Amino acid sequence: MQPAASASSESDEASTLPATGYSSKKLLPLTIGAIGVVFGDIGTSPLYAFREALNQAASDGLVVEEIIGVMSLMLWALILIVTVKYVLLLMRADNDGEGGVLALLALARRGVRSRGGLVLALGATGAALFYGDAAITPALSVMSAVEGLKSLPGMSEAIPQQRVIEITLVILLALFALQSRGTELVSKLFGPVCIAWFLAIAALGLLHIADAPGILAAFLPWHAVWFVGEHGILGLFVLGAVFLTVTGAEALTADMGHFGKAPIRLGWLVLVFPALALNYLGQGAFAMKVLAEANDLGKPFANLDWFFLMIPAGLRLPMVLLACAATIIASQAVITGAFSLSQQAIQLGLLPRLQIKQTSAGHAGQIYIPAINWMVLAGVIALVLGFRTSSAMAAAYGIAVTGTMVITCALAFVVIRRNWGWSLPAAAAIIAPFLALDLLFFGANILRVVEGGWVPLTIAAALLVIIRTWVRGRGFVAELENDGAVPLAEMAAALARRPPTRIAGTAVFLTARSELTPHALLHNLKHNRVLHAHNYVTTVRTLSVPHVAPDDRLKVTPIDDNFAQVELRYGFMESPDVREDLIRGGGAIADADRASFFIGRNNYAASSDVGMPVWQDILFIALHRNAADPTDYFNIPSNRVIELGAQYAI
């Protein structure tokens, strides 16, 4: 969440910044942290983005005006998509300080009364596409950096591509294997390393702009418009590669909750954007110089690894090592983002419960989800072994990112229209230009499906099938379990008239609907023929806000002397801790520290006669069986849990 404003005083050297709500003493470290986490992905794009864009443009020869046109497309993509759309507009559409596609989904669902299913489908699709991005980013960025070794003097033949693949896999395997230990200690180095990276690439760009100062004409937008209009289908292929320039822009909103808006905006405007622009301009000027030399010698132009070749030979090895460090940091940020997104998806009911481990005692946001970690690693290894070069892999990158951006635009329109209360023409006027731009880039990337773009689409499709099956299956199971259910108030009245044997103690019955009698309670009465002195029918509810204040966590509604309804409320960024929150209820729950917890644990069998198709039944049953134990997920001591249930055909 966004840090609270600090009080200012004459003795405090850090004066409060009224426009941001931060003290200058807090703003600097937060900005350094944001530079290390938020901008890792977009900050390593210079390793391959210009090379791939120029590779598409040079397929039928190349002239100076085309280099300027490609560079203009790249610069204006950074200006319009990242600076204007994300930094200035979408960072305003936050959900109590949190951002990202699922935070927007939760916010949009608050504003719509109808078509909630469409909004949910958009959010689920955006989440599914993110996992494709999460697999490609580490593979592409680390391999691009390792390929820089081949640019060292005399190493082009000494390091074959197979060795590059092996080194890349070793780095990635080590990175994923260390996730369970957390990143609290090493993350303190992220900011300084990334600052060094951005300063270094800015200096390289400045060094080479003098090679062809005419590259500065790329700031004139008509060069970009001319290039697309002049080159037809080829121009669209170039646009697909140009989009590599802005991959990682989603992180600007997704990490708002960790750093706040002001540090991210400051880091982008003061350091990251100038450094990226200078480096791209330097690469463009270097390419113009090489083109001029090739024309003078009557030789054909060859597209090169511009980023590494423009580094002076004596500094190339240190820059390769710095690039490897920067790409590892970028990969870490994406992996952490996958963990965070998965936690949100679980809380919002899009995915089954998964084991979530806290890796830091002081930072609730630092988590580790083993199933997601190994799933993403499997995808990364498959990508490295399947594509074998960063150039081949680059074709697969843009589709997932552009698809997510289109969905983000659509959800932002709902938020602006419904939550902010803007009129339809006003909301359309602000969103339509960005949506058109995103659709243009998405269409350009779709043209590259056969080159590898099918990979993220396949990953996203698989995730969508899982999400759809889980959401649909949960809805059908809820109907089965609630069919013929007895209202709790009626059951309480019946038991008051004819009380069973009473025993001392407190029973907490966890259920999805606290107004109905839980099946675990019915089974307990049927088989054990007893009723505890205190009975709390408890529902754990996830709200469409990221965090819930401790004072608003617990709500108790008495029914009679024997029963009470309990609602525990959590934000979609939080993990439930049922027992501790009941104990912290200040006596509202009798003997909470010694309570017994009753959980319904039902089994399901596939059936062709009811519910979903059999293949979906089988998938849902597999997801249900492999979901994390509710005892662990709700953080309840296992020696205080009694599980009771039945079997249903679905």
XYZ file of C-alpha atoms in Angstrom:
650
model
C 0.000 0.000 0.000
C 1.079 3.537 -0.544
C 3.130 4.731 2.431
C 1.433 7.206 4.676
C 2.541 10.788 4.646
C 5.064 11.569 7.356
C 4.634 14.525 9.633
C 6.929 17.430 8.958
C 8.789 19.370 11.608
C 11.599 21.880 11.738
C 13.936 19.272 13.191
C 13.217 16.836 10.367
C 15.468 17.430 7.395
C 12.965 15.672 5.112
C 10.150 18.013 4.273
C 6.864 16.512 3.187
C 6.133 16.622 -0.513
C 2.490 17.711 -0.649
C 1.941 16.582 -4.220
C 2.875 12.988 -3.454
C 2.299 12.426 0.244
C 5.913 11.237 0.728
C 8.735 12.774 2.701
C 11.876 13.287 0.670
C 13.659 10.965 3.116
C 11.265 8.142 2.193
C 10.952 8.986 -1.481
C 14.614 8.368 -2.340
C 14.920 4.788 -0.993
C 11.512 3.891 -2.411
C 12.569 5.223 -5.811
C 15.816 3.220 -5.676
C 13.824 0.114 -4.762
C 11.355 0.743 -7.587
C 14.190 1.111 -10.102
C 15.495 -2.302 -9.003
C 12.177 -4.148 -9.170
C 9.725 -2.340 -11.428
C 11.939 -1.519 -14.412
C 14.002 -4.695 -14.750
C 12.017 -6.106 -17.676
C 11.660 -2.941 -19.732
C 15.193 -1.918 -18.772
C 16.791 -4.952 -20.414
C 14.878 -4.547 -23.694
C 17.812 -2.685 -25.346
C 19.631 -6.015 -25.437
C 17.397 -7.225 -28.257
C 14.575 -4.793 -29.173
C 16.393 -2.602 -31.729
C 18.201 -5.587 -33.224
C 14.918 -7.441 -33.819
C 13.079 -4.383 -35.158
C 15.884 -3.601 -37.580
C 16.072 -7.253 -38.595
C 12.459 -7.053 -39.795
C 13.019 -3.708 -41.532
C 16.177 -4.887 -43.301
C 14.555 -7.958 -44.878
C 14.386 -6.149 -48.262
C 17.380 -3.854 -47.850
C 17.805 -0.755 -45.722
C 18.208 2.999 -46.112
C 18.953 5.701 -43.550
C 15.361 6.956 -43.487
C 14.189 3.487 -42.459
C 16.550 3.394 -39.474
C 15.195 6.777 -38.371
C 11.632 5.510 -38.910
C 12.217 2.400 -36.775
C 13.822 4.518 -34.065
C 10.906 6.962 -34.160
C 8.473 4.072 -33.669
C 10.456 2.886 -30.655
C 10.704 6.308 -29.021
C 7.040 7.127 -29.505
C 6.022 3.704 -28.211
C 7.893 4.565 -25.000
C 6.302 8.013 -24.878
C 2.692 7.083 -25.674
C 2.324 3.623 -24.166
C 4.574 3.796 -21.124
C 4.706 7.481 -20.200
C 1.241 8.696 -21.153
C -0.871 5.550 -20.823
C 0.694 3.842 -17.812
C 2.589 6.517 -15.864
C 0.109 9.361 -16.298
C -3.256 7.587 -16.751
C -3.483 3.997 -15.555
C -1.535 4.612 -12.358
C -4.520 6.721 -11.316
C -6.804 3.677 -11.682
C -5.497 1.968 -8.570
C -7.396 -0.252 -6.145
C -6.526 1.261 -2.755
C -2.932 1.647 -3.909
C -2.683 -1.721 -5.698
C -2.428 -2.149 -9.452
C -2.162 -4.875 -12.064
C -4.739 -6.693 -14.151
C -6.409 -8.541 -11.246
C -6.498 -5.432 -9.070
C -8.248 -3.694 -11.981
C -10.573 -6.695 -12.272
C -11.544 -6.460 -8.601
C -12.075 -2.709 -8.952
C -14.139 -3.081 -12.139
C -16.365 -5.762 -10.568
C -17.282 -3.259 -7.875
C -18.537 -0.862 -10.522
C -20.648 -3.218 -12.646
C -23.974 -4.699 -11.632
C -24.550 -6.548 -14.889
C -22.076 -8.223 -17.242
C -19.915 -9.177 -14.287
C -19.167 -12.424 -16.106
C -17.647 -10.514 -19.034
C -15.441 -8.487 -16.696
C -14.365 -11.700 -14.935
C -13.546 -13.299 -18.294
C -11.403 -10.300 -19.265
C -9.486 -10.430 -15.996
C -8.992 -14.192 -16.237
C -7.672 -13.839 -19.801
C -5.249 -11.112 -18.726
C -3.997 -13.274 -15.879
C -3.569 -16.271 -18.195
C -1.575 -14.190 -20.694
C 0.692 -12.975 -17.893
C 1.902 -16.536 -17.255
C 3.039 -16.721 -20.871
C 5.000 -13.518 -20.307
C 6.394 -14.915 -17.032
C 7.901 -17.878 -18.873
C 9.310 -15.943 -21.835
C 10.895 -12.998 -19.984
C 13.541 -14.974 -18.029
C 14.373 -17.153 -21.019
C 14.717 -14.289 -23.507
C 16.444 -11.751 -21.282
C 19.031 -14.089 -19.744
C 19.847 -15.719 -23.092
C 20.267 -12.279 -24.711
C 22.763 -11.297 -22.028
C 24.706 -14.565 -22.241
C 24.878 -14.241 -26.026
C 26.877 -11.076 -25.356
C 29.837 -13.368 -24.579
C 30.080 -14.098 -28.302
C 30.730 -10.396 -28.932
C 33.985 -10.516 -26.940
C 37.129 -10.289 -29.096
C 37.985 -13.727 -30.444
C 35.034 -15.439 -28.754
C 32.559 -15.601 -31.628
C 33.736 -19.062 -32.705
C 35.028 -20.157 -29.289
C 31.564 -20.015 -27.716
C 29.085 -21.974 -29.847
C 25.360 -21.438 -29.371
C 25.081 -24.770 -27.548
C 27.412 -23.416 -24.841
C 25.271 -20.272 -24.602
C 22.228 -22.481 -24.040
C 24.017 -24.445 -21.321
C 25.145 -21.314 -19.465
C 21.634 -19.850 -19.763
C 20.068 -22.990 -18.297
C 22.533 -23.082 -15.392
C 21.721 -19.453 -14.494
C 17.969 -20.008 -14.766
C 18.011 -23.276 -12.789
C 19.957 -21.580 -10.001
C 17.560 -18.615 -10.029
C 14.433 -20.770 -9.678
C 16.041 -23.114 -7.137
C 16.780 -20.151 -4.855
C 13.193 -18.869 -4.853
C 12.210 -20.873 -1.774
C 14.845 -19.027 0.268
C 13.301 -15.641 -0.504
C 14.980 -12.555 -1.902
C 14.977 -10.223 1.089
C 18.758 -10.066 1.427
C 19.770 -9.992 -2.231
C 16.930 -7.632 -3.183
C 18.778 -4.831 -1.387
C 21.281 -4.963 -4.266
C 18.618 -4.747 -6.982
C 18.292 -0.959 -6.888
C 22.012 -0.078 -6.983
C 22.734 -2.686 -9.690
C 19.900 -1.422 -11.889
C 20.923 2.205 -11.361
C 24.430 1.254 -12.507
C 22.863 -0.518 -15.502
C 20.773 2.457 -16.582
C 23.655 4.906 -16.145
C 25.920 2.599 -18.169
C 23.499 2.160 -21.087
C 22.817 5.910 -21.108
C 26.558 6.605 -21.325
C 26.914 4.100 -24.183
C 24.130 5.822 -26.068
C 25.641 9.261 -25.581
C 28.990 7.903 -26.772
C 27.539 6.830 -30.127
C 24.916 9.488 -30.931
C 27.812 11.507 -32.360
C 28.281 8.723 -34.965
C 25.194 10.036 -36.761
C 23.497 13.013 -35.042
C 20.741 12.816 -37.653
C 19.203 10.002 -35.560
C 17.759 12.725 -33.291
C 15.185 13.375 -36.020
C 13.460 10.239 -34.672
C 11.783 12.449 -32.056
C 9.670 13.874 -34.892
C 6.593 11.588 -34.957
C 5.956 11.814 -38.684
C 8.977 9.581 -39.297
C 7.113 6.803 -37.463
C 3.891 7.501 -39.357
C 5.787 7.573 -42.681
C 7.464 4.233 -41.977
C 4.209 2.378 -41.227
C 2.368 3.985 -44.132
C 5.188 3.353 -46.606
C 5.923 -0.279 -45.783
C 2.481 -1.923 -45.599
C 2.627 -5.493 -44.269
C 6.364 -5.198 -43.617
C 5.619 -2.179 -41.456
C 3.297 -4.322 -39.325
C 5.996 -6.955 -38.859
C 8.365 -4.188 -37.756
C 5.692 -2.901 -35.354
C 5.506 -6.362 -33.797
C 9.243 -6.234 -33.118
C 9.138 -2.581 -32.007
C 6.737 -3.619 -29.257
C 9.651 -5.374 -27.555
C 10.644 -1.845 -26.509
C 7.732 -1.562 -24.063
C 7.510 -5.102 -22.683
C 7.461 -4.781 -18.919
C 5.240 -1.695 -18.880
C 2.574 -3.647 -16.956
C 4.986 -3.831 -14.011
C 4.622 -0.087 -13.486
C 1.057 -0.580 -12.259
C 1.433 -4.107 -10.884
C 4.036 -2.985 -8.330
C 2.274 0.175 -7.156
C 1.327 -1.481 -3.883
C 4.961 -2.103 -3.004
C 6.371 1.328 -3.814
C 3.564 3.808 -4.490
C 2.963 6.019 -7.495
C 5.455 8.805 -6.867
C 8.631 6.652 -6.672
C 7.694 4.761 -9.853
C 6.881 7.945 -11.752
C 10.041 9.651 -10.514
C 12.243 6.666 -11.411
C 10.766 6.488 -14.905
C 10.880 10.179 -15.762
C 14.239 11.032 -14.183
C 16.357 7.953 -14.957
C 14.800 5.033 -16.806
C 13.143 6.736 -19.780
C 16.116 9.070 -20.496
C 18.532 6.127 -20.245
C 16.477 3.940 -22.585
C 15.977 6.759 -25.092
C 19.697 7.603 -25.132
C 20.718 3.970 -25.563
C 18.277 3.341 -28.407
C 19.387 6.552 -30.128
C 23.010 5.444 -29.741
C 22.244 2.051 -31.290
C 20.421 3.771 -34.155
C 23.306 6.160 -34.787
C 25.786 3.277 -34.687
C 23.641 1.368 -37.228
C 23.534 4.452 -39.497
C 27.326 4.686 -39.340
C 27.723 0.990 -40.218
C 25.211 1.376 -43.078
C 27.130 4.349 -44.472
C 30.410 2.388 -44.319
C 28.802 -0.607 -46.056
C 27.444 1.650 -48.822
C 30.870 3.267 -49.313
C 32.460 -0.174 -49.693
C 29.651 -1.495 -51.875
C 28.904 -4.272 -49.393
C 25.451 -5.445 -48.252
C 24.247 -4.246 -44.866
C 24.320 -6.906 -42.123
C 22.185 -6.634 -39.013
C 24.388 -6.996 -35.931
C 24.155 -7.344 -32.163
C 24.173 -3.551 -31.863
C 24.030 -3.296 -28.087
C 27.189 -5.263 -27.354
C 29.165 -4.251 -30.429
C 28.890 -0.541 -29.605
C 30.618 -1.183 -26.265
C 34.379 -0.455 -26.344
C 36.282 -3.762 -26.446
C 37.961 -3.205 -23.078
C 34.612 -2.685 -21.333
C 32.682 -5.415 -23.086
C 33.235 -8.190 -20.533
C 32.190 -6.040 -17.529
C 29.106 -4.934 -19.481
C 28.204 -8.537 -20.321
C 28.420 -9.393 -16.621
C 26.355 -6.316 -15.707
C 23.806 -7.297 -18.370
C 23.579 -10.801 -16.873
C 22.972 -9.286 -13.437
C 20.315 -6.955 -14.833
C 18.506 -9.779 -16.639
C 18.559 -11.953 -13.512
C 16.946 -9.069 -11.621
C 14.372 -8.650 -14.408
C 13.620 -12.369 -14.256
C 13.292 -12.252 -10.480
C 10.773 -9.435 -10.739
C 8.651 -11.420 -13.208
C 8.796 -14.575 -11.067
C 7.786 -12.592 -7.987
C 4.981 -11.060 -10.050
C 3.764 -14.558 -10.975
C 3.632 -15.473 -7.278
C 1.726 -12.304 -6.419
C -0.709 -12.728 -9.318
C -1.339 -16.356 -8.328
C -2.098 -15.358 -4.748
C -4.609 -12.797 -6.001
C -6.157 -15.344 -8.394
C -6.563 -17.864 -5.562
C -8.179 -15.285 -3.295
C -10.526 -14.192 -6.095
C -11.540 -17.812 -6.736
C -9.929 -18.149 -10.174
C -7.486 -20.891 -9.165
C -7.571 -23.709 -6.598
C -5.816 -23.208 -3.286
C -2.048 -23.616 -3.615
C 0.600 -23.876 -0.957
C 1.883 -20.368 -0.205
C 4.995 -19.863 1.906
C 6.102 -16.593 3.462
C 9.805 -15.980 2.810
C 10.119 -12.867 4.969
C 8.949 -12.209 8.505
C 8.802 -8.462 7.888
C 7.285 -8.227 4.395
C 3.943 -9.947 3.793
C 4.289 -9.505 0.021
C 7.378 -11.731 -0.201
C 5.926 -15.165 -0.860
C 6.891 -18.408 -2.567
C 4.436 -20.740 -4.331
C 6.211 -24.023 -5.202
C 3.690 -25.175 -7.841
C 3.942 -21.877 -9.764
C 7.729 -21.786 -9.431
C 8.242 -25.210 -10.986
C 5.527 -24.687 -13.605
C 7.180 -21.475 -14.828
C 10.625 -23.121 -14.742
C 9.358 -25.976 -16.922
C 8.065 -23.430 -19.427
C 11.363 -21.518 -19.358
C 13.433 -24.645 -20.017
C 11.132 -25.683 -22.860
C 11.470 -22.231 -24.445
C 15.269 -22.192 -24.207
C 15.622 -25.687 -25.653
C 12.918 -25.145 -28.259
C 13.955 -21.761 -29.691
C 17.722 -21.991 -28.967
C 18.439 -18.308 -29.795
C 17.120 -15.040 -28.422
C 16.202 -13.856 -31.934
C 13.966 -16.880 -32.493
C 12.410 -16.422 -29.059
C 11.711 -12.714 -29.587
C 8.965 -13.565 -32.078
C 7.011 -15.236 -29.272
C 7.245 -12.352 -26.850
C 4.913 -9.618 -27.981
C 1.570 -11.421 -28.185
C 1.186 -12.106 -24.470
C 2.158 -8.551 -23.537
C -0.022 -6.832 -26.142
C -2.968 -9.059 -25.236
C -2.620 -8.106 -21.573
C -2.416 -4.429 -22.510
C -5.629 -4.628 -24.568
C -7.405 -6.222 -21.594
C -5.979 -3.626 -19.206
C -7.392 -0.894 -21.456
C -10.831 -2.534 -21.477
C -10.896 -2.900 -17.684
C -9.646 0.672 -17.265
C -12.583 1.854 -19.395
C -14.995 0.092 -17.016
C -13.290 1.688 -14.007
C -13.325 5.185 -15.527
C -16.934 4.832 -16.666
C -18.448 3.079 -13.637
C -16.179 3.737 -10.677
C -15.118 7.276 -11.514
C -18.534 8.183 -12.885
C -17.322 9.689 -16.164
C -19.782 10.028 -19.035
C -19.584 7.509 -21.876
C -18.157 10.029 -24.421
C -15.524 11.236 -21.954
C -14.442 7.710 -20.971
C -14.322 6.636 -24.613
C -12.335 9.733 -25.602
C -9.611 8.982 -23.064
C -9.395 5.199 -23.624
C -10.144 4.808 -27.359
C -6.789 6.183 -28.638
C -4.806 3.876 -26.354
C -7.028 0.898 -27.143
C -6.579 1.547 -30.869
C -2.799 1.705 -30.391
C -2.778 -1.517 -28.372
C -4.946 -3.274 -30.953
C -2.589 -2.103 -33.703
C 0.381 -3.617 -31.876
C -1.625 -6.756 -31.049
C -2.545 -7.178 -34.717
C 1.092 -6.700 -35.699
C 2.182 -9.405 -33.255
C -0.544 -11.800 -34.390
C 1.239 -11.868 -37.762
C 4.143 -13.570 -35.988
C 2.125 -16.492 -34.600
C 3.810 -19.013 -36.881
C 7.264 -17.706 -35.881
C 6.679 -18.570 -32.237
C 3.787 -16.411 -31.124
C 1.720 -19.571 -30.673
C 3.715 -20.420 -27.543
C 2.329 -17.763 -25.149
C -1.113 -18.234 -26.698
C -0.925 -21.958 -25.929
C 0.173 -21.281 -22.353
C -2.619 -18.736 -21.907
C -5.200 -21.093 -23.441
C -4.190 -23.878 -21.048
C -4.474 -21.524 -18.070
C -7.845 -20.263 -19.292
C -9.164 -23.835 -19.498
C -8.011 -24.411 -15.914
C -9.555 -21.157 -14.682
C -12.812 -21.748 -16.554
C -13.067 -25.326 -15.287
C -12.323 -24.337 -11.703
C -14.787 -21.420 -11.635
C -17.532 -23.412 -13.351
C -16.904 -26.495 -11.223
C -17.001 -24.527 -7.975
C -20.288 -22.973 -9.002
C -21.821 -26.350 -9.823
C -20.529 -27.925 -6.593
C -21.986 -25.032 -4.600
C -25.381 -25.706 -6.177
C -25.153 -29.397 -5.283
C -24.069 -28.759 -1.706
C -26.693 -26.047 -1.139
C -29.532 -28.040 -2.700
C -31.965 -28.774 0.101
C -29.731 -27.087 2.686
C -31.395 -26.034 5.931
C -31.208 -22.365 6.925
C -29.045 -22.011 10.032
C -31.693 -20.019 11.898
C -34.208 -22.865 11.438
C -31.677 -25.462 12.570
C -30.804 -23.389 15.632
C -34.501 -23.099 16.554
C -35.049 -26.853 16.100
C -32.043 -27.710 18.272
C -33.241 -25.274 20.936
C -36.561 -27.120 21.101
C -34.992 -30.576 21.175
C -31.394 -30.142 22.334
C -28.933 -32.999 21.760
C -26.245 -33.980 24.228
C -24.120 -30.918 25.020
C -20.371 -30.970 25.551
C -18.041 -28.235 26.742
C -15.906 -26.295 24.331
C -16.066 -24.234 21.138
C -16.697 -25.522 17.618
C -15.895 -23.467 14.523
C -17.575 -24.714 11.341
C -15.970 -23.367 8.165
C -18.410 -22.957 5.285
C -18.899 -20.898 2.136
C -22.366 -19.675 3.221
C -22.839 -18.930 6.904
C -26.616 -18.474 6.542
C -26.980 -22.213 5.781
C -26.316 -25.127 8.095
C -22.867 -26.542 7.233
C -22.750 -30.183 6.171
C -19.991 -30.776 8.737
C -22.416 -29.685 11.482
C -25.112 -32.036 10.179
C -22.644 -34.935 9.992
C -21.424 -34.206 13.515
C -24.992 -34.265 14.855
C -25.827 -37.405 12.883
C -22.782 -39.480 13.764
C -21.531 -38.071 17.074
C -24.949 -36.934 18.396
C -23.444 -34.016 20.305
C -23.416 -30.223 20.164
C -20.674 -27.999 21.592
C -21.415 -25.294 24.149
C -20.402 -22.584 21.644
C -20.847 -22.972 17.870
C -19.585 -20.482 15.294
C -20.520 -20.933 11.640
C -17.648 -19.151 9.930
C -17.220 -17.824 6.400
C -13.908 -16.579 5.019
C -14.703 -13.872 2.478
C -12.351 -12.173 0.013
C -13.250 -8.566 -0.713
C -12.458 -6.610 -3.872
C -9.949 -4.454 -1.993
C -6.287 -5.406 -1.542
C -6.193 -5.130 2.258
C -8.678 -5.105 5.129
C -7.970 -3.140 8.308
C -7.583 -5.358 11.428
C -10.566 -3.675 13.099
C -12.768 -4.615 10.124
C -11.547 -8.199 9.862
C -14.063 -9.949 12.141
C -17.849 -9.664 12.199
C -19.939 -11.766 14.607
C -23.741 -12.024 14.338
C -25.398 -13.972 17.216
C -28.341 -16.234 16.327
C -29.199 -17.576 19.780
C -27.363 -18.763 22.886
C -25.904 -21.713 20.958
C -25.014 -20.340 17.537
C -23.445 -17.305 15.929
C -22.483 -16.425 12.368
C -18.893 -15.270 11.862
C -17.462 -13.507 8.845
C -13.712 -13.138 8.405
C -12.849 -10.635 5.701
C -9.566 -10.459 3.802
C -8.258 -8.427 0.893
C -7.213 -10.182 -2.304
C -3.548 -9.471 -1.510
C -3.726 -11.171 1.914
C -3.426 -14.754 3.128
C -6.025 -16.014 5.641
C -4.989 -16.706 9.224
C -8.267 -17.956 10.664
C -7.246 -19.093 14.140
C -5.153 -16.037 14.983
C -7.822 -13.649 13.729
C -10.477 -15.402 15.814
C -8.225 -15.155 18.852
C -7.569 -11.474 18.135
C -11.331 -10.913 18.113
C -11.141 -9.493 21.631
C -13.332 -12.109 23.287
C -16.021 -12.115 20.596
C -15.253 -15.822 20.105
C -15.433 -17.834 23.336
C -12.322 -19.959 24.020
C -10.999 -19.207 20.518
C -7.524 -20.461 21.412
C -8.938 -23.918 22.275
C -11.582 -24.197 19.566
C -12.092 -27.276 17.398
C -12.393 -26.602 13.665
C -14.832 -28.605 11.546
C -14.154 -28.589 7.801
C -16.274 -30.116 5.060
C -14.071 -32.334 2.911
C -16.165 -33.686 0.055
C -15.171 -36.076 -2.717
C -16.428 -35.889 -6.291
C -16.977 -38.440 -9.039
C -17.244 -37.703 -12.767
C -20.655 -38.218 -14.307
C -21.878 -37.839 -17.869
C -25.463 -37.282 -16.695
C -25.063 -34.086 -14.671
C -22.918 -30.986 -14.551
C -20.001 -30.384 -16.877
C -18.618 -32.545 -19.694
C -16.729 -35.569 -18.389
C -13.320 -34.204 -19.413
C -14.000 -31.066 -17.362
C -15.220 -33.206 -14.471
C -11.932 -35.119 -14.539
C -9.889 -31.902 -14.685
C -11.872 -30.313 -11.855
C -11.491 -33.417 -9.679
C -7.733 -33.427 -10.313
C -7.485 -29.728 -9.397
C -9.576 -30.314 -6.273
C -7.467 -33.264 -5.134
C -4.209 -31.412 -5.678
C -5.342 -28.179 -4.036
C -3.578 -27.201 -0.842
C -5.020 -28.659 2.328
C -7.528 -26.160 3.766
C -5.897 -26.682 7.152
C -2.642 -25.244 5.825
C -4.270 -22.625 3.622
C -6.384 -21.182 6.445
C -3.464 -21.548 8.887
C -5.285 -23.785 11.362
C -3.378 -26.193 13.676
C -3.861 -29.685 12.228
C -4.401 -31.203 15.677
C -7.559 -29.085 16.079
C -9.211 -30.015 12.774
C -12.012 -32.514 12.192
C -12.869 -33.206 8.558
C -16.321 -34.524 7.614
C -17.853 -34.814 4.171
C -19.708 -36.757 1.496
C -19.350 -37.793 -2.154
C -21.100 -36.054 -5.044
C -21.454 -36.919 -8.727
C -20.662 -33.927 -10.924
